[in-house]
XYZ file of C-alpha atoms in Angstrom:
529
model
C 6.267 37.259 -3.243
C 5.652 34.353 -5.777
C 2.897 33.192 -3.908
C 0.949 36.283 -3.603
C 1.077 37.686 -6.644
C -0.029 33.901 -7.865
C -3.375 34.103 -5.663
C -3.938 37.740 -6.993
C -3.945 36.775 -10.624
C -6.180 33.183 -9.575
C -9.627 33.160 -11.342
C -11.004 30.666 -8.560
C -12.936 32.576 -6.114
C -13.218 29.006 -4.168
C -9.413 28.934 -4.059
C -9.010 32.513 -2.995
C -11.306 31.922 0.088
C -9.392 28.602 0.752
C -6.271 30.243 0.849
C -7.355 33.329 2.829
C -9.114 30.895 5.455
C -5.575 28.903 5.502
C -3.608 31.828 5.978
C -6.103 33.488 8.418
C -5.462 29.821 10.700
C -1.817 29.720 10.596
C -1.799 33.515 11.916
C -4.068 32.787 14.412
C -1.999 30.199 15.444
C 1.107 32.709 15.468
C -0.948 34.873 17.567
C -1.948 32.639 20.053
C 1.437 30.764 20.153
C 3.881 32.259 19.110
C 6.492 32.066 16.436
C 9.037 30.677 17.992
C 6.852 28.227 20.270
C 5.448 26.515 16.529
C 6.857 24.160 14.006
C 5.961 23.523 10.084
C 6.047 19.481 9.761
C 7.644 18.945 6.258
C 7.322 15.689 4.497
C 7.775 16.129 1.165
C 4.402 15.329 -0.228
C 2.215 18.203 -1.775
C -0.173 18.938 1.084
C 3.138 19.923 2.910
C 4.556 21.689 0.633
C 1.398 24.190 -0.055
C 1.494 24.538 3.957
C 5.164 25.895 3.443
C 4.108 28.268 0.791
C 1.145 29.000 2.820
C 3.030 29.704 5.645
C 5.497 31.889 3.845
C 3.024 33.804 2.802
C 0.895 34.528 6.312
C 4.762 35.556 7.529
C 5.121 37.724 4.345
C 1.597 38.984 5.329
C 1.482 39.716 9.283
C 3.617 42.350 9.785
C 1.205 44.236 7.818
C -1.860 42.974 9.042
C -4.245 44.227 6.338
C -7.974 44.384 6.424
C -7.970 42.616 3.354
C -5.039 40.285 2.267
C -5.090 40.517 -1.119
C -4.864 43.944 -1.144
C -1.476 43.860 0.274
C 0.588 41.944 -2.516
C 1.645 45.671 -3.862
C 2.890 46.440 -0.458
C 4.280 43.228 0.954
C 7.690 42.260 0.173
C 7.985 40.796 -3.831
C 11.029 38.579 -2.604
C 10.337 35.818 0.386
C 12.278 36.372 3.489
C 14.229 34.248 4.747
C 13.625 31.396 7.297
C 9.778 31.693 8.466
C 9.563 34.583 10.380
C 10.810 32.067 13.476
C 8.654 28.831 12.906
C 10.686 26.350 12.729
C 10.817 23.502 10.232
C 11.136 19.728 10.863
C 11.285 16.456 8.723
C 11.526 12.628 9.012
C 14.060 10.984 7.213
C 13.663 7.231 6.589
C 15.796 4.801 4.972
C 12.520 3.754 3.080
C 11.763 6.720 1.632
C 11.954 7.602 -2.387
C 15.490 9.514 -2.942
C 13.673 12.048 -4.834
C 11.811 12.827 -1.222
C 14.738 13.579 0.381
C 16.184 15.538 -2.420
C 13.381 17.649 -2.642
C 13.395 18.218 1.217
C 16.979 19.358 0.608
C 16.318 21.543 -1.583
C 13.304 23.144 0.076
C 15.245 23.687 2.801
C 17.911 25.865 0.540
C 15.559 27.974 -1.584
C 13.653 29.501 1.690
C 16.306 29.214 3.954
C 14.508 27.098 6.217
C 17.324 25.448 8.407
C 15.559 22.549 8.844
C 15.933 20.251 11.669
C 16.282 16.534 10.350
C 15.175 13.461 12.731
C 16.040 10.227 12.525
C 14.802 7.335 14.482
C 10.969 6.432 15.560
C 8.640 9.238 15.063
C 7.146 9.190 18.828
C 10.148 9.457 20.271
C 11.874 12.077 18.242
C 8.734 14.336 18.401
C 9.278 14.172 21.995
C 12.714 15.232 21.765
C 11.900 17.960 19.210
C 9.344 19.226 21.489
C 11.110 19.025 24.492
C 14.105 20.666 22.895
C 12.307 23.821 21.841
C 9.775 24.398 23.312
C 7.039 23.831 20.932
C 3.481 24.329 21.317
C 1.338 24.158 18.098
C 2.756 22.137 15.082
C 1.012 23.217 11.212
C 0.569 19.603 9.876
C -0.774 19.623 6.134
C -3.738 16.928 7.301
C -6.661 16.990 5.035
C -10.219 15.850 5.831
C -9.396 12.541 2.902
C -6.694 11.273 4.995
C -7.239 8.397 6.710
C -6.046 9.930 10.392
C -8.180 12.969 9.591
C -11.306 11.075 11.590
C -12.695 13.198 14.447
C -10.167 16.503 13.841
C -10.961 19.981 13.623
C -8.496 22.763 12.388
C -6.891 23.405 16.265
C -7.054 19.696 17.263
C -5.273 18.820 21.011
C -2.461 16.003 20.107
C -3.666 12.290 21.534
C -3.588 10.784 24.506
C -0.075 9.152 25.064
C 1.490 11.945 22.647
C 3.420 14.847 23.656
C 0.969 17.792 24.761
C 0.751 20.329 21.461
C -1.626 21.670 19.304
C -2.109 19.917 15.660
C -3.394 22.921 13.487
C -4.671 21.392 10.065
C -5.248 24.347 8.116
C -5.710 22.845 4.840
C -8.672 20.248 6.519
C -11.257 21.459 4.431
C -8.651 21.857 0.609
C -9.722 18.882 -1.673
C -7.333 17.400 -3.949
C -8.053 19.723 -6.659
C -7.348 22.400 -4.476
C -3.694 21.464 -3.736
C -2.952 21.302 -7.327
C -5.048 24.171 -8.551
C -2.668 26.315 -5.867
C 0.663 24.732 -6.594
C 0.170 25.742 -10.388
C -1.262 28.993 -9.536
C 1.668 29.880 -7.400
C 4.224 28.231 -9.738
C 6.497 26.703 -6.991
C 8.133 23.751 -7.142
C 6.975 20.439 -5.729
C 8.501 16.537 -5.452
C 9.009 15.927 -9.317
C 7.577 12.185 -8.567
C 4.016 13.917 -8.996
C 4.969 14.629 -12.775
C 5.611 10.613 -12.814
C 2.145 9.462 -12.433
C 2.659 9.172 -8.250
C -0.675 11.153 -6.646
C 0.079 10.300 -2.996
C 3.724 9.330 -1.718
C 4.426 6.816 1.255
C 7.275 4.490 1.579
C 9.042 2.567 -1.057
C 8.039 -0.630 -0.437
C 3.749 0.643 -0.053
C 3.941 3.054 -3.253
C 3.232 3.287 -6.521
C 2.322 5.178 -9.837
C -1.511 5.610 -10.071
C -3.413 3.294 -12.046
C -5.811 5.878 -13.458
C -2.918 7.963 -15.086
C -1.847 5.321 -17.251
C -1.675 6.380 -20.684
C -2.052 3.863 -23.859
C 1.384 4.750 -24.587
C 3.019 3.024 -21.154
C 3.526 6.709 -19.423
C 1.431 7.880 -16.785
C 0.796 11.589 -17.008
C 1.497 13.640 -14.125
C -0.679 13.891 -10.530
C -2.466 17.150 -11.295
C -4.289 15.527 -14.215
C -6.159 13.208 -11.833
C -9.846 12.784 -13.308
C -11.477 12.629 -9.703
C -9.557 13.255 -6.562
C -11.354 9.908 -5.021
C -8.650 8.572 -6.655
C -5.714 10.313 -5.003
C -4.596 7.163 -3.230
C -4.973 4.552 -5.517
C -1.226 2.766 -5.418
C -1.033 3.134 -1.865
C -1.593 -0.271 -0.705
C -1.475 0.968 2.938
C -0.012 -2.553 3.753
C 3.163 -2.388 5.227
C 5.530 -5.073 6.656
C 5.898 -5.490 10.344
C 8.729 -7.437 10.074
C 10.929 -8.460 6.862
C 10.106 -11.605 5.552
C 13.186 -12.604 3.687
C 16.696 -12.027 3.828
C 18.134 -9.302 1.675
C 18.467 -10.320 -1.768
C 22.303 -11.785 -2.615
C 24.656 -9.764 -4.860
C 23.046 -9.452 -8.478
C 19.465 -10.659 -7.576
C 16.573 -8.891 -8.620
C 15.023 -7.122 -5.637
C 11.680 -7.422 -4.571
C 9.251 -4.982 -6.553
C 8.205 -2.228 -4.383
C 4.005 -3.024 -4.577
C 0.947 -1.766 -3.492
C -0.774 -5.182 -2.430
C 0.942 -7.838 -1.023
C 1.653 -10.843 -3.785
C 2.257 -14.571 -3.583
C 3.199 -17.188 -5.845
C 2.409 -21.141 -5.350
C 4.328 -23.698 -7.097
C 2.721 -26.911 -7.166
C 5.663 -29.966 -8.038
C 4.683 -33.481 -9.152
C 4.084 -35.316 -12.136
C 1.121 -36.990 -10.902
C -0.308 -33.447 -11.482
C 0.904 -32.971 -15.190
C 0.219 -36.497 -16.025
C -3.343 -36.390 -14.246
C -3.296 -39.364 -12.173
C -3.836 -37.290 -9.052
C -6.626 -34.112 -8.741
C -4.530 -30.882 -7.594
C -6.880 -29.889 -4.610
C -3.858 -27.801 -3.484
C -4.122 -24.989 -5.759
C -8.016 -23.850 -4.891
C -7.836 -24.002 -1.248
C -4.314 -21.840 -0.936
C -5.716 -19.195 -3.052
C -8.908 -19.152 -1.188
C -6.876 -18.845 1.857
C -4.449 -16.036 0.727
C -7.488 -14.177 -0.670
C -9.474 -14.325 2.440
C -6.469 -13.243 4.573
C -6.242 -10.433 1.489
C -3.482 -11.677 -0.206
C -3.492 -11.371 -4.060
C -2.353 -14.893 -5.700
C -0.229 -13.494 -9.141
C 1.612 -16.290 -10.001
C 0.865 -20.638 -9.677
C 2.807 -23.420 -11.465
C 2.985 -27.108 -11.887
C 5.906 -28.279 -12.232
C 7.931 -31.958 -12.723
C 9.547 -33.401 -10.454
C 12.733 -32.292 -11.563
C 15.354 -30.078 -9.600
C 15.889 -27.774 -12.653
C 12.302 -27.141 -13.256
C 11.849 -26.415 -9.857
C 14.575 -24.228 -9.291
C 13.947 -22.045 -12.041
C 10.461 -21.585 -10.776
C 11.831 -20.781 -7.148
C 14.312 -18.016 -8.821
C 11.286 -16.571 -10.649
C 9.186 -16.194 -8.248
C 10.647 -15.548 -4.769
C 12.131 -11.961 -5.467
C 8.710 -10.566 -7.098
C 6.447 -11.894 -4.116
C 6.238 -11.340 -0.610
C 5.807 -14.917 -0.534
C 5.599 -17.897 -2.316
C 4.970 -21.545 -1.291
C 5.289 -24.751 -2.519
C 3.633 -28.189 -2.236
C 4.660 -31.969 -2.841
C 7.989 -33.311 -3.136
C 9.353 -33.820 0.209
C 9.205 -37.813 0.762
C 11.556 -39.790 1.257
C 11.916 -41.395 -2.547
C 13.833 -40.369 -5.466
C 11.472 -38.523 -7.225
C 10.951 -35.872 -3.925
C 13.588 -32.873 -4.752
C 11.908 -30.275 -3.390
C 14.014 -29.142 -1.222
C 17.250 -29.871 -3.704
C 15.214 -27.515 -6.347
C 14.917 -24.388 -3.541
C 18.690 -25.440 -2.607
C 19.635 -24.461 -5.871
C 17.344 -21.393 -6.714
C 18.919 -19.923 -3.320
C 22.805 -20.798 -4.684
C 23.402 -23.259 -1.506
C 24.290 -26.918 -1.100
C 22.048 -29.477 0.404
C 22.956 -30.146 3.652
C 21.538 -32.469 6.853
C 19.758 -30.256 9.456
C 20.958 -31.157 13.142
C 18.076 -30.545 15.082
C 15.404 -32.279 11.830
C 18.258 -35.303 12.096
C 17.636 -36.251 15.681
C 13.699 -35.702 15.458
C 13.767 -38.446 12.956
C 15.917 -40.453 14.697
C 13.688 -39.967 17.659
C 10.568 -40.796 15.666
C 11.737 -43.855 13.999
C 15.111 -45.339 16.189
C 16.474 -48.276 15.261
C 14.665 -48.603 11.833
C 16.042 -44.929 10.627
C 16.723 -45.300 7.048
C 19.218 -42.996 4.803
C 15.596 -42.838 3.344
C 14.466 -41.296 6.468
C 17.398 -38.873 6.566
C 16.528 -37.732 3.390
C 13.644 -35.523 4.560
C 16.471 -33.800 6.985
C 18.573 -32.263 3.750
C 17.649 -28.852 3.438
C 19.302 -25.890 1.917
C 22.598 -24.638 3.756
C 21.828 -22.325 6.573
C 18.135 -21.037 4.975
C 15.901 -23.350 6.495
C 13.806 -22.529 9.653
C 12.091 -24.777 11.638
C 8.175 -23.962 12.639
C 6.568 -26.111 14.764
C 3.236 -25.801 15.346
C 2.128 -23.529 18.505
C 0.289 -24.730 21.623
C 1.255 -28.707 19.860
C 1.192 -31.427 23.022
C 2.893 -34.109 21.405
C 6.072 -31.637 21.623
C 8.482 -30.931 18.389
C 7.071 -32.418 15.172
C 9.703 -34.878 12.789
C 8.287 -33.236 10.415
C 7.575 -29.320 10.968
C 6.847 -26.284 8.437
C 9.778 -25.565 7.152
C 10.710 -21.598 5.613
C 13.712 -20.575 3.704
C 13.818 -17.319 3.531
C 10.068 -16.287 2.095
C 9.588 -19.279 0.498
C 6.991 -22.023 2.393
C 7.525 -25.432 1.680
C 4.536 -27.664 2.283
C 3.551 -31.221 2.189
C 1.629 -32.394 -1.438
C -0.909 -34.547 0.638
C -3.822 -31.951 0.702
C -4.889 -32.873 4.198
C -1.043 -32.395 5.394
C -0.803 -29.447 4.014
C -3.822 -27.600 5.202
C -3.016 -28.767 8.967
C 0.775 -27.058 8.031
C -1.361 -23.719 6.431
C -2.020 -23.217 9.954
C 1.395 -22.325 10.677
C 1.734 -19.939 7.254
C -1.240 -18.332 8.099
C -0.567 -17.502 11.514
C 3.321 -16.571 10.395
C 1.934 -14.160 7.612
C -0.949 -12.518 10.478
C 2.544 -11.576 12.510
C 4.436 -10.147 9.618
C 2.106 -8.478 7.310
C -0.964 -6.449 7.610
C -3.623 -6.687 4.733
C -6.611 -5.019 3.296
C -9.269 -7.398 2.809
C -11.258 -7.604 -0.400
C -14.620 -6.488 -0.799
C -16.901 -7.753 -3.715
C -19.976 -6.670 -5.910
C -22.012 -9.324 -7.805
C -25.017 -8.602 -10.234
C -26.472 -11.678 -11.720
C -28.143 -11.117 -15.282
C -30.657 -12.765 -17.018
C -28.845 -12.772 -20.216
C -26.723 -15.357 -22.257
C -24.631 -13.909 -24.483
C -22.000 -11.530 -23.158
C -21.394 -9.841 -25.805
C -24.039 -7.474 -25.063
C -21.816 -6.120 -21.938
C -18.720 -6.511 -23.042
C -17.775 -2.757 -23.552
C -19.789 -1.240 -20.390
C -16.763 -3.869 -18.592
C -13.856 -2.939 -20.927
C -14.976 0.641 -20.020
C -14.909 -0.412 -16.179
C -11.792 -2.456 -16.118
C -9.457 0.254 -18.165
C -11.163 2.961 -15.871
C -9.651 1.127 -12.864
C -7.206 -0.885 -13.653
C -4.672 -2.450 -11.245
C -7.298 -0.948 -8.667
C -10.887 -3.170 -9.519
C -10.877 -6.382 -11.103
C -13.758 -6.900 -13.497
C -15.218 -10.578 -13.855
C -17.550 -11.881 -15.840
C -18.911 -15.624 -15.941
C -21.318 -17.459 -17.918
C -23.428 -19.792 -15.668
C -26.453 -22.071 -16.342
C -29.298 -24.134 -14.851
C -29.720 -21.110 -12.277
C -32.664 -21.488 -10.136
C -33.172 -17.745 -10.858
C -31.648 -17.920 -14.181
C -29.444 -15.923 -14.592
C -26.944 -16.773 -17.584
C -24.234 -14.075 -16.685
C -22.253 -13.210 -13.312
C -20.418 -9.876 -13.148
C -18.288 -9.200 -10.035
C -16.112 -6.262 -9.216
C -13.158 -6.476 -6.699
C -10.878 -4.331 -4.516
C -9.241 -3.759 -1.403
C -10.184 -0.236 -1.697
C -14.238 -0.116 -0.422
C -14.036 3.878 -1.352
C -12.498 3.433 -5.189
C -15.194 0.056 -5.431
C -18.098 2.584 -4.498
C -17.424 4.868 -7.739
C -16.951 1.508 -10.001
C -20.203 -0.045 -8.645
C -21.684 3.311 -9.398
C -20.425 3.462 -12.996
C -21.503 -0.221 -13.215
C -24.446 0.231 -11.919
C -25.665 2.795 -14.733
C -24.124 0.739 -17.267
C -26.167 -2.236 -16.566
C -29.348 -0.208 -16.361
C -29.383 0.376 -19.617
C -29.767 -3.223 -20.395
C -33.548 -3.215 -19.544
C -33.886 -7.405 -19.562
C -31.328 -7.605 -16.645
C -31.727 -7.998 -13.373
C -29.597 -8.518 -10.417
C -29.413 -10.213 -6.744
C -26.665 -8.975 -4.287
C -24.449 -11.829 -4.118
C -21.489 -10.252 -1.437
C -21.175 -6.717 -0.499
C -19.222 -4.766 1.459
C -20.738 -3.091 4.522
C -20.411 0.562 3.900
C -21.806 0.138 0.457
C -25.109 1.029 -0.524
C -27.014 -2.394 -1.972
C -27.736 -2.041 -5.690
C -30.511 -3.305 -7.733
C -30.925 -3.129 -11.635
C -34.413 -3.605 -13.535
């Protein structure tokens, strides 16, 4: 078979022994098991697909049962056989995941005849049913020691408590990233053609994208196998996924949201007191600093007038290329307030008066309700919910947080609208799950940047879309330094290589020194003299 004769011809000896020490485990596993009793879980991604291959191959191999493996590929059958010698073959199908996933499964399925078994549904559940069903004891899962559920396993690893009883064998644990790709090419099979697209570890849609680090000057990314370091692998995963959607699904012709590796939000700041600079914006600062602790990137602000064109552009800009976006000022009761008019026509709906905001005012102000009152009740046809503020004891507010669909609309008056933040933030801690960002700082005792400037050019093009690179003149320091450089990421294992490259950078600048300014926990501190 392809695979065989593939490993025969590989220089590698490190491959060789990785491949005989896989195939060695998944017929152990047969042994002890049982074909029929174990199942191949299929995804799609490359570490599943060399199982397959792998697994084709130890079925190729058993009946034989050679002292030496290798020495078998003259004897063992040149064409696969079909099916997998009994193991049977499973896969998830999502409505999340890439097409080409799916297509690939498909075809997988008809070139080794694998008549896969296709679930649906939650994953706990239907790998009861699957269990249950037939009998399965051990399941060959293509877990490697990089992943992030790889923590605490061994090769033959008991399933967890709460799980259906069966034994996870990992048998490619100990393969690096260079070693799935150095076998794939060796073997010449065929794998998901989003690896030859720049993608270098597939998840969802909506939490995956092309790697950073295979960008080419040209715009292309070049394909997964040319990955410089395998530290790399899942740079555009953002790993942050949705708990629950935060918008409605986009209308007919609207751009749809940008699948995204880190969650993105946009502010738009209305008033002319801004532009004109009668009034400080105060606003802008403390929502980024908010949305960046919670791990939140901030891609997009704008001040805009007070005008409902200027606004609504701005609102059709930015609400289907962020998670979220919110806005602040322009919700009084006066002429110039069309806030809410603006998002009314960004969203394509007419202004109406909202029952239940109508009879709060009312209730607030009684006899002296004003059409001016009433005013702050008009919100955009059937978009706008209501958020009061939990655990409140003076009851429903006249004038609560109000969200249509992602878009926050707050108060202008800064200390309004960091009392109504409470409400966003705790709203965006239910929906969405972040990654937090962890920083480096050196601070040098130079003054003139230019000095540095390509050891950070170097850095940033290295990482891009992965590490931001900062630098800042300063002065009057009381340990004067003249220069700040930070690096930035939600990834602490990708920010330990950059500091590393940083750090030998910056030694070579003998008149620099630096103090730890923040720092991650499970990084090393760094000094430069």
């Amino acid at each position: 078979m392809e695979v065989l004769r593939g490993i025969e011809a590989e220089k590698s000896v490190t491959l060789r022994h990785k491949f005989l020490e896989a195939v060695r485990c998944i017929e152990r596993t047969l042994d002890i098991f049982g074909s029929n009793s174990t199942a191949l879980s299929f995804n799609g991604g490359k570490d599943s697909t060399v199982l397959l291959h792998l697994v084709r191959a130890a079925v190729a191999l058993k009946a034989r049962e050679p002292q030496n493996l290798l020495a078998s590929v003259e004897t063992a059958p040149q064409d696969a056989p079909g099916g997998l010698g009994g193991v049977l073959t499973f896969m998830f199908e999502r409505t999340d995941d890439f097409k080409e996933i799916i297509e690939f499964g498909q075809l997988s399925d008809r070139l080794y005849d694998l008549k896969m078994n296709k679930l649906q549904g939650d994953f706990k559940p239907g790998l009861a049913t699957f269990i249950s069903e037939h009998s399965i004891r051990a399941i060959l899962i293509g877990t490697r020691s990089s992943d992030p559920n790889a923590k605490g396993q061994d090769k033959f690893c008991p399933s967890s408590k709460g799980w259906p009883p069966f034994m996870r064998v990992n048998a490619v644990l100990d393969w690096e990233y260079e070693d799935v790709w150095a076998f794939l090419r060796a073997v010449g099979v065929q794998y998901c053609p989003l690896y030859d697209k720049g993608y270098t570890s597939l998840g969802a849609i909506h939490n995956t994208l092309q790697n950073s680090a295979l960008l080419r000057p040209d715009g292309t990314y070049a394909p997964a196998h040319e990955l410089s370091h395998g530290e790399l692998e899942r740079v555009g995963r953002g790993d942050v996924k949705p708990k629950l959607p935060t918008a409605s699904p986009p209308e007919a012709g609207a751009e749809p949201l940008t699948p995204r590796a880190q969650l993105s939000a946009a502010i738009v700041i209305v008033g002319d007191e801004i532009l004109s600079g009668k009034v400080e914006d105060v606003n802008t600062r403390f929502l980024c600093t908010q949305l960046r602790d919670l791990g939140w990137q901030v891609s997009r602000v704008a001040v805009v007038r007070d005008e409902v064109a200027a606004i609504s552009a701005e609102i059709r800009a930015a609400s289907p290329n962020h998670e979220v976006v919110l806005t602040a000022g322009g919700l009084g009761p006066t002429h110039d307030d069309v806030t809410m008019a603006g998002i009314a026509d960004a969203l394509g709906k007419p202004l109406e008066r909202h029952p239940t905001l109508e009879q709060r005012l009312q209730d607030r102000f009684g006899s002296g309700t004003t059409a001016a009152h009433l005013k702050m009740a008009e919100v955009p046809a059937g978009e706008a919910e209501l958020i009061d503020k939990n655990g409140s004891s003076d009851g429903p507010s006249a004038f609560p947080l109000m969200r249509c669909r992602n878009i926050y609309v707050l108060p202008g008056i800064p200390h309004l609208l960091q009392e109504k933040w409470k409400a966003v933030k705790e709203k965006l801690l239910q929906q969405w799950q972040a990654s937090p960002f962890h920083t480096r700082a050196w601070r040098l005792l130079l003054t003139d940047e230019t000095g540095i400037a390509p050891d950070l050019e170097n850095i940033a093009t290295r990482y891009a879309g992965t590490v931001a690179v900062g630098s800042y003149p300063v002065s009057s320091q009381p340990d004067n330094a003249g220069i700040i450089v930070s690096l930035e990421s939600q990834d602490s294992a990708t920010l330990r290589m950059a500091v590393k490259e940083m750090q030998q950078s910056l030694s070579a600048h003998a008149s620099e020194t630096s103090v730890q300014a923040s720092v991650p926990d499970d990084l090393e501190s760094v000094q430069v003299s």
